[in-house]
Coordinates of C-alpha atoms in Angstrom, one line a residue:
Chain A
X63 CA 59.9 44.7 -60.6
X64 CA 60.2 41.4 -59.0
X65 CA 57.0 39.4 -57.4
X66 CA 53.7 37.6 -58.4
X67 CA 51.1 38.7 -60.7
X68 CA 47.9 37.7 -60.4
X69 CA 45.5 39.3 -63.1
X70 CA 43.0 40.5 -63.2
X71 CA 42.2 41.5 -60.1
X72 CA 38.7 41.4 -60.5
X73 CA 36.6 39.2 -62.9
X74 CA 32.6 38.9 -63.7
X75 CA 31.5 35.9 -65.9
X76 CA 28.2 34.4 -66.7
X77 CA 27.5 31.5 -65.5
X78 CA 28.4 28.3 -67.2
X79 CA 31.9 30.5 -68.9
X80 CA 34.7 29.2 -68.2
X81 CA 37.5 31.4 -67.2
X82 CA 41.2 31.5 -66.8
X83 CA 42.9 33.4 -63.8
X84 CA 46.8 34.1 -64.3
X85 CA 49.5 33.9 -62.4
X86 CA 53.3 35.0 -63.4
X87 CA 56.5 35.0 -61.7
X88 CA 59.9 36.3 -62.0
X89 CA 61.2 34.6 -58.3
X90 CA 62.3 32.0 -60.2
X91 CA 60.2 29.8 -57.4
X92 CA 60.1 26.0 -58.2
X93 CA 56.7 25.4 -56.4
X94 CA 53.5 27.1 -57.2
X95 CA 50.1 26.9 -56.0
X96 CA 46.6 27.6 -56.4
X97 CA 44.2 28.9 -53.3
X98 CA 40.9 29.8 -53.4
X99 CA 39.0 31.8 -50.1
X100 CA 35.4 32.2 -49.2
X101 CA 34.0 34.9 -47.1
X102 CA 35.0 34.4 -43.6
X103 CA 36.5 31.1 -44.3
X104 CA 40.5 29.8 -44.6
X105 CA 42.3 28.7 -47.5
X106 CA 41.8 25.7 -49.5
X107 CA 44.6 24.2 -51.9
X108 CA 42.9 23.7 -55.1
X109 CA 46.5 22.6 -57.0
X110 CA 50.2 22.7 -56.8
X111 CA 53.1 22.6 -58.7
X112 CA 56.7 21.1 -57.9
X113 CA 58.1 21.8 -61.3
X114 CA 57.4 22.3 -64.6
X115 CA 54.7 19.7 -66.8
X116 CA 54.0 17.9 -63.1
X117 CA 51.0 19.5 -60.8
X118 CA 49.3 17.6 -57.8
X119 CA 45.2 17.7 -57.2
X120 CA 44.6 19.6 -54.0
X121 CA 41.5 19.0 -51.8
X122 CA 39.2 20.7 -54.3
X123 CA 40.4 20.3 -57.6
X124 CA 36.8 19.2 -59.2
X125 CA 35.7 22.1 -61.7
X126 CA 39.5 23.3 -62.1
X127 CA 42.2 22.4 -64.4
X128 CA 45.6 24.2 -64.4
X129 CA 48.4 23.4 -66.6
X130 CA 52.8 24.2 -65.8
X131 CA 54.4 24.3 -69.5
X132 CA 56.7 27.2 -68.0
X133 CA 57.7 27.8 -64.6
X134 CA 57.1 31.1 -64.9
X135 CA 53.2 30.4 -65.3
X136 CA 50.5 28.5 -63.5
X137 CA 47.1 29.3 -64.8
X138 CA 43.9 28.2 -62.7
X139 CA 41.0 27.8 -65.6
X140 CA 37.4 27.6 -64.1
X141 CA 35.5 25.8 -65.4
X142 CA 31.3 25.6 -65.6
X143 CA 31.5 22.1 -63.7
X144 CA 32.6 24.2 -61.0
X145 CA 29.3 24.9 -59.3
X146 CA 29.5 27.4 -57.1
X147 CA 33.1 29.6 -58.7
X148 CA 32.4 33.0 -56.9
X149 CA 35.4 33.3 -54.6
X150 CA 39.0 35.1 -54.6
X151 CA 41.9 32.9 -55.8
X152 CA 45.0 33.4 -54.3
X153 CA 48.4 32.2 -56.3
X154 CA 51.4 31.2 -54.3
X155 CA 54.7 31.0 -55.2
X156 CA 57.9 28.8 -52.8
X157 CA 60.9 27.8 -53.8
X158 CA 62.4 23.8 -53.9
X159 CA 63.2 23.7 -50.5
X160 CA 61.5 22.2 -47.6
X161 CA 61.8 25.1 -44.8
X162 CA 61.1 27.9 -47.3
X163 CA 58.0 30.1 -47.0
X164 CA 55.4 31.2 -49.6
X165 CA 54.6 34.4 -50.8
X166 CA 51.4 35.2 -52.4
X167 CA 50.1 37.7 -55.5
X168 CA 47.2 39.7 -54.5
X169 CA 44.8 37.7 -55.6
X170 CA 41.5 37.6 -58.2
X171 CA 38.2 38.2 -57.1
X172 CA 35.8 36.1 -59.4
X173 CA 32.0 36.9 -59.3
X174 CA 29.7 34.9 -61.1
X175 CA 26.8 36.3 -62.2
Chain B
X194 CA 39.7 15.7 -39.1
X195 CA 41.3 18.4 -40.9
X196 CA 44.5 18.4 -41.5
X197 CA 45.9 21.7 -39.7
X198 CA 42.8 22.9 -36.8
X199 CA 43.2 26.6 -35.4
X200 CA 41.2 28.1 -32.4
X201 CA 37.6 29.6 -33.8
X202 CA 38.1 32.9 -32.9
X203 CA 37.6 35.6 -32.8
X204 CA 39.7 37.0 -29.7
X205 CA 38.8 39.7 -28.6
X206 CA 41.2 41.9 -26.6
X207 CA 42.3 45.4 -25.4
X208 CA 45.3 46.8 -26.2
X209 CA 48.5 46.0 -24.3
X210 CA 47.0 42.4 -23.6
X211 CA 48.7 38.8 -24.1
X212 CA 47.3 36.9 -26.5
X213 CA 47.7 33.1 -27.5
X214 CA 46.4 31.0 -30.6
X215 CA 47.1 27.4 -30.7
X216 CA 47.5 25.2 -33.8
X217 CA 47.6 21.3 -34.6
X218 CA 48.4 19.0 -37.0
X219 CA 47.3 15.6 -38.2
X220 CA 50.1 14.4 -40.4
X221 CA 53.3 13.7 -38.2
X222 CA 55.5 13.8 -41.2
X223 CA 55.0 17.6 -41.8
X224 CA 58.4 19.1 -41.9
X225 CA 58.1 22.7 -41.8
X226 CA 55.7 25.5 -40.2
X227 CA 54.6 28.9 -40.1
X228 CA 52.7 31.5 -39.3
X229 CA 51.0 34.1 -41.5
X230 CA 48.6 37.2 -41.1
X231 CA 45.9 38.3 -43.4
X232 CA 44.3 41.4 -42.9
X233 CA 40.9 41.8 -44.4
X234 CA 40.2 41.4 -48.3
X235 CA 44.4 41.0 -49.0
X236 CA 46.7 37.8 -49.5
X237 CA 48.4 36.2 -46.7
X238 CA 51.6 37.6 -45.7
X239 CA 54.3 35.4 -43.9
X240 CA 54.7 36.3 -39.4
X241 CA 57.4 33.9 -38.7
X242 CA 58.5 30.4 -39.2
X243 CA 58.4 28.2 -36.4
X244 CA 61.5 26.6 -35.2
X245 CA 62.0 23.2 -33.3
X246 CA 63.8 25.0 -30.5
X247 CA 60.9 28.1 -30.4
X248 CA 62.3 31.4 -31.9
X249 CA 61.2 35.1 -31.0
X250 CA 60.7 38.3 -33.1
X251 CA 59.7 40.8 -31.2
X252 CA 56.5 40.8 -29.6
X253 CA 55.6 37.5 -31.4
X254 CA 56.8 34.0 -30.3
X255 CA 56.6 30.9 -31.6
X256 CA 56.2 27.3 -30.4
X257 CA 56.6 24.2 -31.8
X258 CA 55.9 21.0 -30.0
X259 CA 56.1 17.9 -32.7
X260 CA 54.8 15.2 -30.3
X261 CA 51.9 16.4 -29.8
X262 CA 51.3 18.1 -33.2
X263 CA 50.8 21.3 -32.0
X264 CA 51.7 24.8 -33.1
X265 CA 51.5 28.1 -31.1
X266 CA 51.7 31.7 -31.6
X267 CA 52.4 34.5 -28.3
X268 CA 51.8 37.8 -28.9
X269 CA 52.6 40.6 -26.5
X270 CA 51.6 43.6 -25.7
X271 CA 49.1 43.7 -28.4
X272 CA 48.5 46.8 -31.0
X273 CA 45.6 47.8 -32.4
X274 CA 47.9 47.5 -35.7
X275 CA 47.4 43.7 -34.9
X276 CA 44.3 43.5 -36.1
X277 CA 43.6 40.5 -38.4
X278 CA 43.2 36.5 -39.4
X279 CA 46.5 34.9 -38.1
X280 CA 46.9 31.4 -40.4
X281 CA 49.2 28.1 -39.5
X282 CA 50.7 26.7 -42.2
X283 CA 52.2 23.7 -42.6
X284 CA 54.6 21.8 -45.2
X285 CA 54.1 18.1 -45.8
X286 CA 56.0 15.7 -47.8
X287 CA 57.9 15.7 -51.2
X288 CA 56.0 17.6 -52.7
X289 CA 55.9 20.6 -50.9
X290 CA 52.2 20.7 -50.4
X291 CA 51.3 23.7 -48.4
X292 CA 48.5 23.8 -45.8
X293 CA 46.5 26.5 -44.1
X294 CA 44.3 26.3 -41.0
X295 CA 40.9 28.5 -41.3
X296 CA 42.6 31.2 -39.7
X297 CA 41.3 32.8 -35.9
X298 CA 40.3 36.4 -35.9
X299 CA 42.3 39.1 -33.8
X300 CA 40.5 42.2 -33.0
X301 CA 42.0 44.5 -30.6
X302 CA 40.4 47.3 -29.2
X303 CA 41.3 50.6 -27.4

């Protein structure tokens, strides 16, 4: 079954935890990225990743980290310098080219409690 | 400035209606563009690219005009089934770094 996976789709921590969202894929996509999306509000890039061992700061990378040893994988860890990490995280996956779209997994809602 | 702007929203309209969202861009070395729908609580899915020369699918067209920056998005004959956040996108530089505008709210009514 080909796609994204994002998992899990939901996640409750304590505050001052951090936590590790996931995100696979078997499009054999060059380019991945990390999203996150407050209520009533747009996307914001948090990170991206050209290829493998390289990843970019997007325009709210503070209180992230994310790491690309395969390009199969580009996990999003939270961490507690993050202050305010409730929000759903959306992982997008694109391939090398320039006029090539993204496609999404369905996302992790995180809820800090 | 932000780097892609959308229209606030949300649009209001009755079914069968026009409707028009504009777009723009600060970065005038952004390469490629597209639109994408979200409908509440799920991910993004991909509407249409946008072409230099315009391009059409179906009720939905799409404009591109790069010197002034600026994005649009038709839609005809609107369906309640078009309910939802419509989000430009744009594609800047080497890296491929992707970015969305806040989105403008479609509601369409009976």
């Amino acid at each position: 079954d080909g796609g994204i996976t994002q998992s899990p789709k939901y996640l409750f921590r304590k505050e001052g935890q951090n936590v590790t969202l996931s995100c696979e894929q078997n499009l054999n996509h060059d380019a991945m990225y990390w999203y996150r999306q407050d209520p009533g509000q747009g996307l914001r890039l948090i990170y991206y990743s050209q290829i493998v061992n390289d990843f970019q700061n997007g325009d709210i990378a503070v209180g992230y980290s994310v790491s690309r040893e395969k390009k199969e994988s580009f996990p999003l860890t939270v961490t507690s310098a993050q202050k305010n990490p409730t929000a759903f995280y959306l992982c997008a996956t694109a391939p090398g080219q320039m006029n090539t779209e993204a496609f999404f997994g369905q996302g992790t809602r995180l809820t800090v409690v | 400035r932000k780097e892609v702007e959308q229209d606030p929203g949300p649009f209001n309209v009755p079914e069968g209606a026009t409707v028009a969202f504009n777009c723009t861009y600060s970065n005038s070395a952004s390469q490629s563009f597209f639109w994408y729908r979200q409908d509440c609580r799920k991910e993004p899915k991909l509407l249409m690219s946008v072409y230099s020369s315009g391009n059409e699918d179906g009720r939905f067209t799409a404009q591109l005009n790069r010197a002034s920056q600026y994005i649009s998005l038709l839609i005809r004959d609107s369906k309640l089934s078009d309910s939802a956040t419509y989000l430009c996108v744009v594609k800047n530089g080497g890296y491929n770094k992707l970015i969305f505008g806040a989105g403008t709210r479609l509601a369409v009514h009976p």
